[in-house]
PDB file of C-alpha atoms and ligand atoms in Angstrom:
ATOM      1  CA  MET P  16       0.227   6.665 -12.007  1.00 73.00           C
ATOM      2  CA  ALA P  17       2.034   8.570  -9.307  1.00 92.00           C
ATOM      3  CA  THR P  18       1.459  11.551  -7.053  1.00 93.00           C
ATOM      4  CA  VAL P  19       3.930  14.130  -5.819  1.00 90.00           C
ATOM      5  CA  HIS P  20       4.927  11.822  -2.953  1.00 96.00           C
ATOM      6  CA  ILE P  21       3.832   8.298  -3.937  1.00 95.00           C
ATOM      7  CA  GLU P  22       5.206   6.338  -6.892  1.00 96.00           C
ATOM      8  CA  SER P  23       2.787   3.368  -6.684  1.00 96.00           C
ATOM      9  CA  ASN P  24       0.513   2.251  -9.501  1.00 96.00           C
ATOM     10  CA  LYS P  25      -3.119   2.675  -8.537  1.00 96.00           C
ATOM     11  CA  GLU P  26      -3.774  -1.076  -8.573  1.00 97.00           C
ATOM     12  CA  ASP P  27      -0.830  -1.669  -6.232  1.00 97.00           C
ATOM     13  CA  ILE P  28      -2.504   0.043  -3.282  1.00 98.00           C
ATOM     14  CA  ALA P  29      -5.249  -1.954  -1.538  1.00 98.00           C
ATOM     15  CA  PRO P  30      -8.481  -0.269  -0.385  1.00 98.00           C
ATOM     16  CA  ARG P  31      -7.466  -1.236   3.170  1.00 98.00           C
ATOM     17  CA  VAL P  32      -4.354   0.395   4.604  1.00 99.00           C
ATOM     18  CA  LEU P  33      -2.529   0.161   7.926  1.00 98.00           C
ATOM     19  CA  MET P  34      -0.266   3.119   8.693  1.00 98.00           C
ATOM     20  CA  PRO P  35       2.587   2.766  11.179  1.00 97.00           C
ATOM     21  CA  GLY P  36       4.680   5.918  11.549  1.00 96.00           C
ATOM     22  CA  ASP P  37       7.990   4.151  11.083  1.00 94.00           C
ATOM     23  CA  PRO P  38       9.089   2.773   7.669  1.00 96.00           C
ATOM     24  CA  ASN P  39      11.073   0.010   9.414  1.00 94.00           C
ATOM     25  CA  ARG P  40       7.901  -1.111  11.123  1.00 95.00           C
ATOM     26  CA  ALA P  41       6.093  -1.189   7.764  1.00 97.00           C
ATOM     27  CA  TYR P  42       8.845  -3.521   6.523  1.00 96.00           C
ATOM     28  CA  TYR P  43       8.634  -5.651   9.689  1.00 95.00           C
ATOM     29  CA  ILE P  44       4.832  -6.029   9.435  1.00 97.00           C
ATOM     30  CA  ALA P  45       4.942  -6.823   5.727  1.00 98.00           C
ATOM     31  CA  GLN P  46       7.662  -9.467   6.111  1.00 97.00           C
ATOM     32  CA  LYS P  47       6.097 -11.067   9.167  1.00 97.00           C
ATOM     33  CA  TYR P  48       2.395 -11.044   8.308  1.00 98.00           C
ATOM     34  CA  LEU P  49       1.808 -10.582   4.564  1.00 98.00           C
ATOM     35  CA  THR P  50       1.986 -13.282   1.917  1.00 98.00           C
ATOM     36  CA  ASN P  51       4.091 -12.188  -1.082  1.00 97.00           C
ATOM     37  CA  PRO P  52       4.603  -8.598   0.102  1.00 98.00           C
ATOM     38  CA  LYS P  53       5.506  -6.257  -2.743  1.00 98.00           C
ATOM     39  CA  LEU P  54       7.361  -2.989  -2.160  1.00 98.00           C
ATOM     40  CA  VAL P  55       5.079  -0.364  -3.738  1.00 98.00           C
ATOM     41  CA  ASN P  56       6.630   2.880  -2.500  1.00 98.00           C
ATOM     42  CA  LYS P  57      10.073   4.001  -1.438  1.00 97.00           C
ATOM     43  CA  VAL P  58       9.950   7.709  -2.291  1.00 97.00           C
ATOM     44  CA  ARG P  59      11.669   9.599   0.587  1.00 97.00           C
ATOM     45  CA  GLY P  60      12.140   6.251   2.337  1.00 97.00           C
ATOM     46  CA  GLU P  61       8.448   6.159   3.268  1.00 98.00           C
ATOM     47  CA  LEU P  62       8.116   2.434   2.622  1.00 98.00           C
ATOM     48  CA  ALA P  63       4.848   0.811   1.576  1.00 98.00           C
ATOM     49  CA  TYR P  64       4.107  -2.872   0.947  1.00 98.00           C
ATOM     50  CA  THR P  65       1.038  -4.615  -0.441  1.00 98.00           C
ATOM     51  CA  GLY P  66       0.315  -8.296   0.047  1.00 98.00           C
ATOM     52  CA  LYS P  67      -2.301 -10.705   1.271  1.00 98.00           C
ATOM     53  CA  TYR P  68      -3.307 -11.191   4.883  1.00 98.00           C
ATOM     54  CA  LYS P  69      -5.609 -14.219   5.216  1.00 98.00           C
ATOM     55  CA  ASP P  70      -6.294 -13.969   1.459  1.00 98.00           C
ATOM     56  CA  VAL P  71      -7.306 -10.298   1.557  1.00 98.00           C
ATOM     57  CA  ASP P  72      -5.221  -7.510  -0.026  1.00 98.00           C
ATOM     58  CA  VAL P  73      -3.781  -5.115   2.543  1.00 98.00           C
ATOM     59  CA  THR P  74      -1.280  -2.259   2.160  1.00 98.00           C
ATOM     60  CA  ILE P  75       1.079  -1.263   4.963  1.00 98.00           C
ATOM     61  CA  PHE P  76       2.112   2.367   4.322  1.00 98.00           C
ATOM     62  CA  SER P  77       4.393   4.317   6.657  1.00 98.00           C
ATOM     63  CA  SER P  78       3.016   7.751   7.490  1.00 98.00           C
ATOM     64  CA  GLY P  79       6.185   9.375   8.800  1.00 98.00           C
ATOM     65  CA  MET P  80       5.983  11.555  11.894  1.00 97.00           C
ATOM     66  CA  GLY P  81       3.628  14.445  12.562  1.00 98.00           C
ATOM     67  CA  VAL P  82       0.488  15.934  11.049  1.00 97.00           C
ATOM     68  CA  GLY P  83       2.415  17.349   8.084  1.00 97.00           C
ATOM     69  CA  SER P  84       3.593  13.937   6.913  1.00 98.00           C
ATOM     70  CA  MET P  85       0.421  12.011   7.813  1.00 98.00           C
ATOM     71  CA  GLY P  86      -1.602  14.813   6.182  1.00 97.00           C
ATOM     72  CA  ILE P  87       0.182  14.365   2.856  1.00 98.00           C
ATOM     73  CA  TYR P  88       0.051  10.566   2.678  1.00 98.00           C
ATOM     74  CA  SER P  89      -3.515  10.100   3.895  1.00 98.00           C
ATOM     75  CA  TYR P  90      -4.703  12.839   1.506  1.00 97.00           C
ATOM     76  CA  GLU P  91      -3.074  11.183  -1.505  1.00 98.00           C
ATOM     77  CA  LEU P  92      -4.166   7.667  -0.473  1.00 98.00           C
ATOM     78  CA  PHE P  93      -7.812   8.755  -0.201  1.00 98.00           C
ATOM     79  CA  ASN P  94      -7.847  11.187  -3.133  1.00 98.00           C
ATOM     80  CA  ASP P  95      -5.614   9.491  -5.705  1.00 98.00           C
ATOM     81  CA  TYR P  96      -5.671   5.820  -4.709  1.00 98.00           C
ATOM     82  CA  ASP P  97      -9.329   5.451  -3.631  1.00 98.00           C
ATOM     83  CA  VAL P  98      -8.364   3.989  -0.283  1.00 98.00           C
ATOM     84  CA  GLN P  99     -11.491   3.305   1.779  1.00 98.00           C
ATOM     85  CA  ASN P 100     -10.214   2.392   5.251  1.00 98.00           C
ATOM     86  CA  ILE P 101      -7.096   3.411   7.141  1.00 99.00           C
ATOM     87  CA  ILE P 102      -6.041   2.327  10.620  1.00 99.00           C
ATOM     88  CA  ARG P 103      -3.080   4.206  12.077  1.00 98.00           C
ATOM     89  CA  ILE P 104      -1.035   1.950  14.337  1.00 98.00           C
ATOM     90  CA  GLY P 105       1.429   3.589  16.664  1.00 97.00           C
ATOM     91  CA  THR P 106       2.292   4.693  20.162  1.00 96.00           C
ATOM     92  CA  ALA P 107       1.107   7.416  22.506  1.00 97.00           C
ATOM     93  CA  GLY P 108       2.129   9.020  25.788  1.00 97.00           C
ATOM     94  CA  ALA P 109      -0.451   8.834  28.601  1.00 98.00           C
ATOM     95  CA  TYR P 110      -1.741  11.978  30.343  1.00 98.00           C
ATOM     96  CA  THR P 111      -3.336   9.914  33.130  1.00 97.00           C
ATOM     97  CA  LYS P 112      -2.261   7.361  35.704  1.00 97.00           C
ATOM     98  CA  ASP P 113      -5.293   5.314  34.630  1.00 96.00           C
ATOM     99  CA  LEU P 114      -3.451   4.284  31.472  1.00 97.00           C
ATOM    100  CA  ASN P 115      -0.600   1.859  32.000  1.00 95.00           C
ATOM    101  CA  LEU P 116       2.334   1.132  29.728  1.00 95.00           C
ATOM    102  CA  TYR P 117       1.375  -1.446  27.065  1.00 94.00           C
ATOM    103  CA  ASP P 118      -2.354  -0.656  27.301  1.00 96.00           C
ATOM    104  CA  VAL P 119      -3.897  -0.412  23.844  1.00 97.00           C
ATOM    105  CA  LEU P 120      -5.969   2.678  23.165  1.00 98.00           C
ATOM    106  CA  LEU P 121      -8.629   2.713  20.464  1.00 98.00           C
ATOM    107  CA  VAL P 122      -8.868   6.379  19.513  1.00 99.00           C
ATOM    108  CA  ASP P 123     -12.457   7.633  19.302  1.00 98.00           C
ATOM    109  CA  SER P 124     -11.491  11.271  18.648  1.00 98.00           C
ATOM    110  CA  ALA P 125      -8.506  13.572  18.303  1.00 98.00           C
ATOM    111  CA  TYR P 126      -8.127  17.089  19.682  1.00 97.00           C
ATOM    112  CA  SER P 127      -5.671  19.537  18.158  1.00 96.00           C
ATOM    113  CA  ASN P 128      -4.935  23.188  18.813  1.00 90.00           C
ATOM    114  CA  THR P 129      -2.823  23.455  15.660  1.00 87.00           C
ATOM    115  CA  VAL P 130      -3.783  25.418  12.545  1.00 87.00           C
ATOM    116  CA  TYR P 131      -3.821  22.231  10.460  1.00 85.00           C
ATOM    117  CA  ASP P 132      -7.582  22.425   9.917  1.00 83.00           C
ATOM    118  CA  ASP P 133      -7.496  26.155   9.151  1.00 82.00           C
ATOM    119  CA  GLU P 134      -4.713  25.950   6.626  1.00 82.00           C
ATOM    120  CA  SER P 135      -6.055  22.789   4.962  1.00 85.00           C
ATOM    121  CA  GLY P 136      -9.134  24.836   4.486  1.00 75.00           C
ATOM    122  CA  ILE P 137     -12.405  22.999   4.750  1.00 67.00           C
ATOM    123  CA  GLU P 138     -13.497  23.967   8.210  1.00 71.00           C
ATOM    124  CA  ASN P 139     -12.472  25.102  11.641  1.00 79.00           C
ATOM    125  CA  VAL P 140     -12.559  22.254  14.068  1.00 88.00           C
ATOM    126  CA  ASP P 141     -10.568  21.264  17.084  1.00 92.00           C
ATOM    127  CA  ILE P 142     -12.007  17.800  17.730  1.00 96.00           C
ATOM    128  CA  LEU P 143     -12.467  15.172  15.027  1.00 96.00           C
ATOM    129  CA  ASN P 144     -14.042  11.753  15.481  1.00 98.00           C
ATOM    130  CA  SER P 145     -12.654   8.515  14.144  1.00 98.00           C
ATOM    131  CA  SER P 146     -14.936   6.066  12.317  1.00 98.00           C
ATOM    132  CA  PHE P 147     -17.654   4.708  14.583  1.00 98.00           C
ATOM    133  CA  GLU P 148     -18.116   1.761  12.220  1.00 98.00           C
ATOM    134  CA  LEU P 149     -14.433   0.823  12.060  1.00 98.00           C
ATOM    135  CA  ASN P 150     -14.169   1.154  15.851  1.00 98.00           C
ATOM    136  CA  GLY P 151     -17.095  -1.263  16.222  1.00 98.00           C
ATOM    137  CA  VAL P 152     -15.316  -3.834  14.043  1.00 98.00           C
ATOM    138  CA  ILE P 153     -12.117  -3.418  16.097  1.00 98.00           C
ATOM    139  CA  GLN P 154     -13.998  -3.714  19.418  1.00 98.00           C
ATOM    140  CA  ASP P 155     -15.731  -6.916  18.229  1.00 98.00           C
ATOM    141  CA  THR P 156     -12.458  -8.387  16.970  1.00 98.00           C
ATOM    142  CA  ALA P 157     -10.680  -7.566  20.244  1.00 98.00           C
ATOM    143  CA  ALA P 158     -13.531  -9.100  22.251  1.00 98.00           C
ATOM    144  CA  LEU P 159     -13.199 -12.354  20.274  1.00 98.00           C
ATOM    145  CA  LYS P 160      -9.498 -12.451  21.185  1.00 97.00           C
ATOM    146  CA  GLY P 161     -10.198 -11.570  24.829  1.00 97.00           C
ATOM    147  CA  MET P 162      -8.052  -8.484  24.338  1.00 96.00           C
ATOM    148  CA  LYS P 163      -8.648  -5.448  26.538  1.00 95.00           C
ATOM    149  CA  LEU P 164      -9.019  -2.120  24.755  1.00 97.00           C
ATOM    150  CA  THR P 165      -9.460   1.325  26.254  1.00 98.00           C
ATOM    151  CA  GLN P 166     -11.360   3.809  24.107  1.00 98.00           C
ATOM    152  CA  GLY P 167     -10.598   7.513  24.381  1.00 98.00           C
ATOM    153  CA  ARG P 168      -9.573  10.865  22.936  1.00 98.00           C
ATOM    154  CA  VAL P 169      -5.997  11.787  22.057  1.00 98.00           C
ATOM    155  CA  HIS P 170      -4.253  15.126  21.841  1.00 98.00           C
ATOM    156  CA  THR P 171      -2.487  15.443  18.498  1.00 98.00           C
ATOM    157  CA  THR P 172       0.505  17.685  19.166  1.00 97.00           C
ATOM    158  CA  VAL P 173       3.045  19.141  16.743  1.00 95.00           C
ATOM    159  CA  ALA P 174       5.790  19.454  19.368  1.00 93.00           C
ATOM    160  CA  PHE P 175       7.280  16.311  20.857  1.00 93.00           C
ATOM    161  CA  TYR P 176       9.601  18.279  23.150  1.00 93.00           C
ATOM    162  CA  THR P 177       7.672  20.712  25.321  1.00 89.00           C
ATOM    163  CA  GLU P 178       8.729  22.871  28.293  1.00 87.00           C
ATOM    164  CA  SER P 179       5.391  22.890  30.085  1.00 88.00           C
ATOM    165  CA  LYS P 180       4.491  19.897  32.203  1.00 88.00           C
ATOM    166  CA  ASP P 181       0.983  21.259  32.765  1.00 93.00           C
ATOM    167  CA  TYR P 182      -1.244  19.078  30.614  1.00 96.00           C
ATOM    168  CA  SER P 183      -4.535  20.413  32.033  1.00 97.00           C
ATOM    169  CA  LYS P 184      -5.246  22.352  28.793  1.00 95.00           C
ATOM    170  CA  PHE P 185      -5.463  18.990  27.073  1.00 97.00           C
ATOM    171  CA  THR P 186      -6.978  16.859  29.816  1.00 98.00           C
ATOM    172  CA  ASP P 187      -9.702  19.534  30.223  1.00 97.00           C
ATOM    173  CA  LYS P 188     -10.585  18.769  26.590  1.00 97.00           C
ATOM    174  CA  GLY P 189     -10.964  15.098  27.515  1.00 98.00           C
ATOM    175  CA  CYS P 190      -7.617  13.892  26.133  1.00 98.00           C
ATOM    176  CA  VAL P 191      -6.181  10.812  27.839  1.00 98.00           C
ATOM    177  CA  ALA P 192      -2.988  10.561  25.768  1.00 98.00           C
ATOM    178  CA  VAL P 193      -0.771  12.444  23.316  1.00 98.00           C
ATOM    179  CA  GLU P 194       0.475  11.502  19.843  1.00 98.00           C
ATOM    180  CA  MET P 195       1.274  13.348  16.638  1.00 98.00           C
ATOM    181  CA  GLU P 196      -0.743  12.124  13.624  1.00 98.00           C
ATOM    182  CA  ALA P 197      -4.362  11.103  14.296  1.00 98.00           C
ATOM    183  CA  PHE P 198      -5.940  14.555  13.778  1.00 97.00           C
ATOM    184  CA  ALA P 199      -4.584  14.869  10.221  1.00 97.00           C
ATOM    185  CA  LEU P 200      -5.770  11.352   9.344  1.00 98.00           C
ATOM    186  CA  PHE P 201      -9.276  11.968  10.703  1.00 97.00           C
ATOM    187  CA  PHE P 202      -9.401  15.353   8.953  1.00 95.00           C
ATOM    188  CA  ASN P 203      -8.733  13.763   5.571  1.00 96.00           C
ATOM    189  CA  ALA P 204     -11.102  10.844   6.232  1.00 97.00           C
ATOM    190  CA  LYS P 205     -13.844  13.366   6.920  1.00 95.00           C
ATOM    191  CA  LYS P 206     -12.947  15.439   3.853  1.00 94.00           C
ATOM    192  CA  PHE P 207     -13.084  12.417   1.550  1.00 97.00           C
ATOM    193  CA  LYS P 208     -15.921  10.633   3.431  1.00 97.00           C
ATOM    194  CA  ARG P 209     -13.831   7.544   4.182  1.00 98.00           C
ATOM    195  CA  GLN P 210     -13.190   5.546   7.344  1.00 98.00           C
ATOM    196  CA  ALA P 211     -10.206   5.989   9.608  1.00 98.00           C
ATOM    197  CA  THR P 212      -9.194   5.291  13.168  1.00 99.00           C
ATOM    198  CA  ALA P 213      -6.096   4.705  15.274  1.00 99.00           C
ATOM    199  CA  LEU P 214      -4.853   1.984  17.598  1.00 98.00           C
ATOM    200  CA  LEU P 215      -2.096   3.189  19.894  1.00 98.00           C
ATOM    201  CA  THR P 216      -0.002   1.337  22.448  1.00 96.00           C
ATOM    202  CA  ILE P 217       0.909   3.426  25.494  1.00 97.00           C
ATOM    203  CA  SER P 218       4.711   3.711  25.240  1.00 95.00           C
ATOM    204  CA  ASP P 219       5.280   6.286  27.996  1.00 96.00           C
ATOM    205  CA  ASN P 220       3.403   7.953  30.800  1.00 97.00           C
ATOM    206  CA  LEU P 221       3.932  11.704  31.124  1.00 97.00           C
ATOM    207  CA  ILE P 222       2.665  11.743  34.715  1.00 96.00           C
ATOM    208  CA  THR P 223       4.612   8.804  36.172  1.00 96.00           C
ATOM    209  CA  HIS P 224       7.538   9.104  33.672  1.00 96.00           C
ATOM    210  CA  GLU P 225       7.535   5.347  33.028  1.00 96.00           C
ATOM    211  CA  VAL P 226       8.784   4.292  29.583  1.00 95.00           C
ATOM    212  CA  MET P 227       8.301   1.013  27.697  1.00 93.00           C
ATOM    213  CA  ASP P 228      11.316  -1.251  27.432  1.00 83.00           C
ATOM    214  CA  SER P 229      12.309  -2.363  23.993  1.00 75.00           C
ATOM    215  CA  THR P 230      11.654  -6.121  24.289  1.00 74.00           C
ATOM    216  CA  GLN P 231       8.149  -5.692  25.696  1.00 74.00           C
ATOM    217  CA  ARG P 232       7.552  -3.032  23.075  1.00 74.00           C
ATOM    218  CA  GLU P 233       7.882  -5.526  20.231  1.00 73.00           C
ATOM    219  CA  LYS P 234       5.543  -8.101  21.782  1.00 73.00           C
ATOM    220  CA  THR P 235       2.779  -5.644  22.660  1.00 78.00           C
ATOM    221  CA  LEU P 236       2.988  -3.906  19.319  1.00 90.00           C
ATOM    222  CA  ASP P 237       2.627  -7.326  17.652  1.00 93.00           C
ATOM    223  CA  GLU P 238      -0.687  -7.940  19.426  1.00 94.00           C
ATOM    224  CA  MET P 239      -1.938  -4.553  18.290  1.00 97.00           C
ATOM    225  CA  ILE P 240      -0.743  -5.132  14.707  1.00 97.00           C
ATOM    226  CA  VAL P 241      -2.567  -8.471  14.504  1.00 97.00           C
ATOM    227  CA  LEU P 242      -5.717  -6.866  15.931  1.00 98.00           C
ATOM    228  CA  ALA P 243      -5.514  -4.146  13.252  1.00 98.00           C
ATOM    229  CA  LEU P 244      -4.955  -6.736  10.487  1.00 98.00           C
ATOM    230  CA  ASP P 245      -7.767  -9.032  11.681  1.00 98.00           C
ATOM    231  CA  SER P 246     -10.091  -6.016  11.850  1.00 98.00           C
ATOM    232  CA  ILE P 247      -9.311  -4.291   8.554  1.00 98.00           C
ATOM    233  CA  ILE P 248      -9.867  -7.448   6.477  1.00 98.00           C
ATOM    234  CA  LYS P 249     -13.498  -7.433   7.665  1.00 98.00           C
ATOM    235  CA  LYS P 250     -14.059  -4.082   5.905  1.00 92.00           C
TER     236      LYS P 250
HETATM  237  N1  HPA V 321       4.467  12.802  22.922  1.00 71.76           N
HETATM  238  C1  HPA V 321       4.087  12.852  21.650  1.00 71.76           C
HETATM  239  N2  HPA V 321       3.913  11.770  20.905  1.00 71.76           N
HETATM  240  C2  HPA V 321       4.142  10.578  21.469  1.00 71.76           C
HETATM  241  C3  HPA V 321       4.550  10.453  22.788  1.00 71.76           C
HETATM  242  C4  HPA V 321       4.710  11.626  23.562  1.00 71.76           C
HETATM  243  O1  HPA V 321       5.063  11.580  24.753  1.00 71.76           O
HETATM  244  N3  HPA V 321       4.706   9.144  23.048  1.00 71.76           N
HETATM  245  C5  HPA V 321       4.408   8.469  21.905  1.00 71.76           C
HETATM  246  N4  HPA V 321       4.065   9.338  20.950  1.00 71.76           N
END
């Protein structure tokens, strides 16, 4: 069985999926944390691996960048592969001085002023919630590890490079950070009545202009990856 964009057999995709944006990160996570990882997709270089984490089947599937790419893969994973739970793991830029570099944000909702919802055609929305249930599992798992999480709304943008430095349009909507995929994931989770959320490490601050350095980046992302893995196996 295959879809237009995924070559995997149905049984090769686990019901629990973590989605980093970057295919190299999917490879890194699979090699470092999964037992017997199997490459299950390489169409367009969007790598996916399935293996066991603490004896539970998990798939790590790269989403690519932006709502277009995330929209395609999450749609096909829910619709064609019966995936039940997806956690996006990635980075975000902070719109507030209250968020520091390396803070981990558990996304409770995503705001978007794109036409993604309109064109995908089920409804007109500009704010979509992540899964309350999945967020509860992640909060409990983080508490057991003594890990601090901030919960908040993100702005899902389609333009990484923007001229305007006035973010009040987005902060007025309650957004604390910006990223590029969560809205499409939550849209498809709602459409297919599945569970999805996002864990994002703050990689840059648009107000203070601080940017993560590459060594710290790896270590902090590792903590977030392990939190996502330890949470998703409880579902
Ligand atoms: N903008 C959009 N997406 C991002 C950013 C940003 O500044 N940082 C991490 N993902």
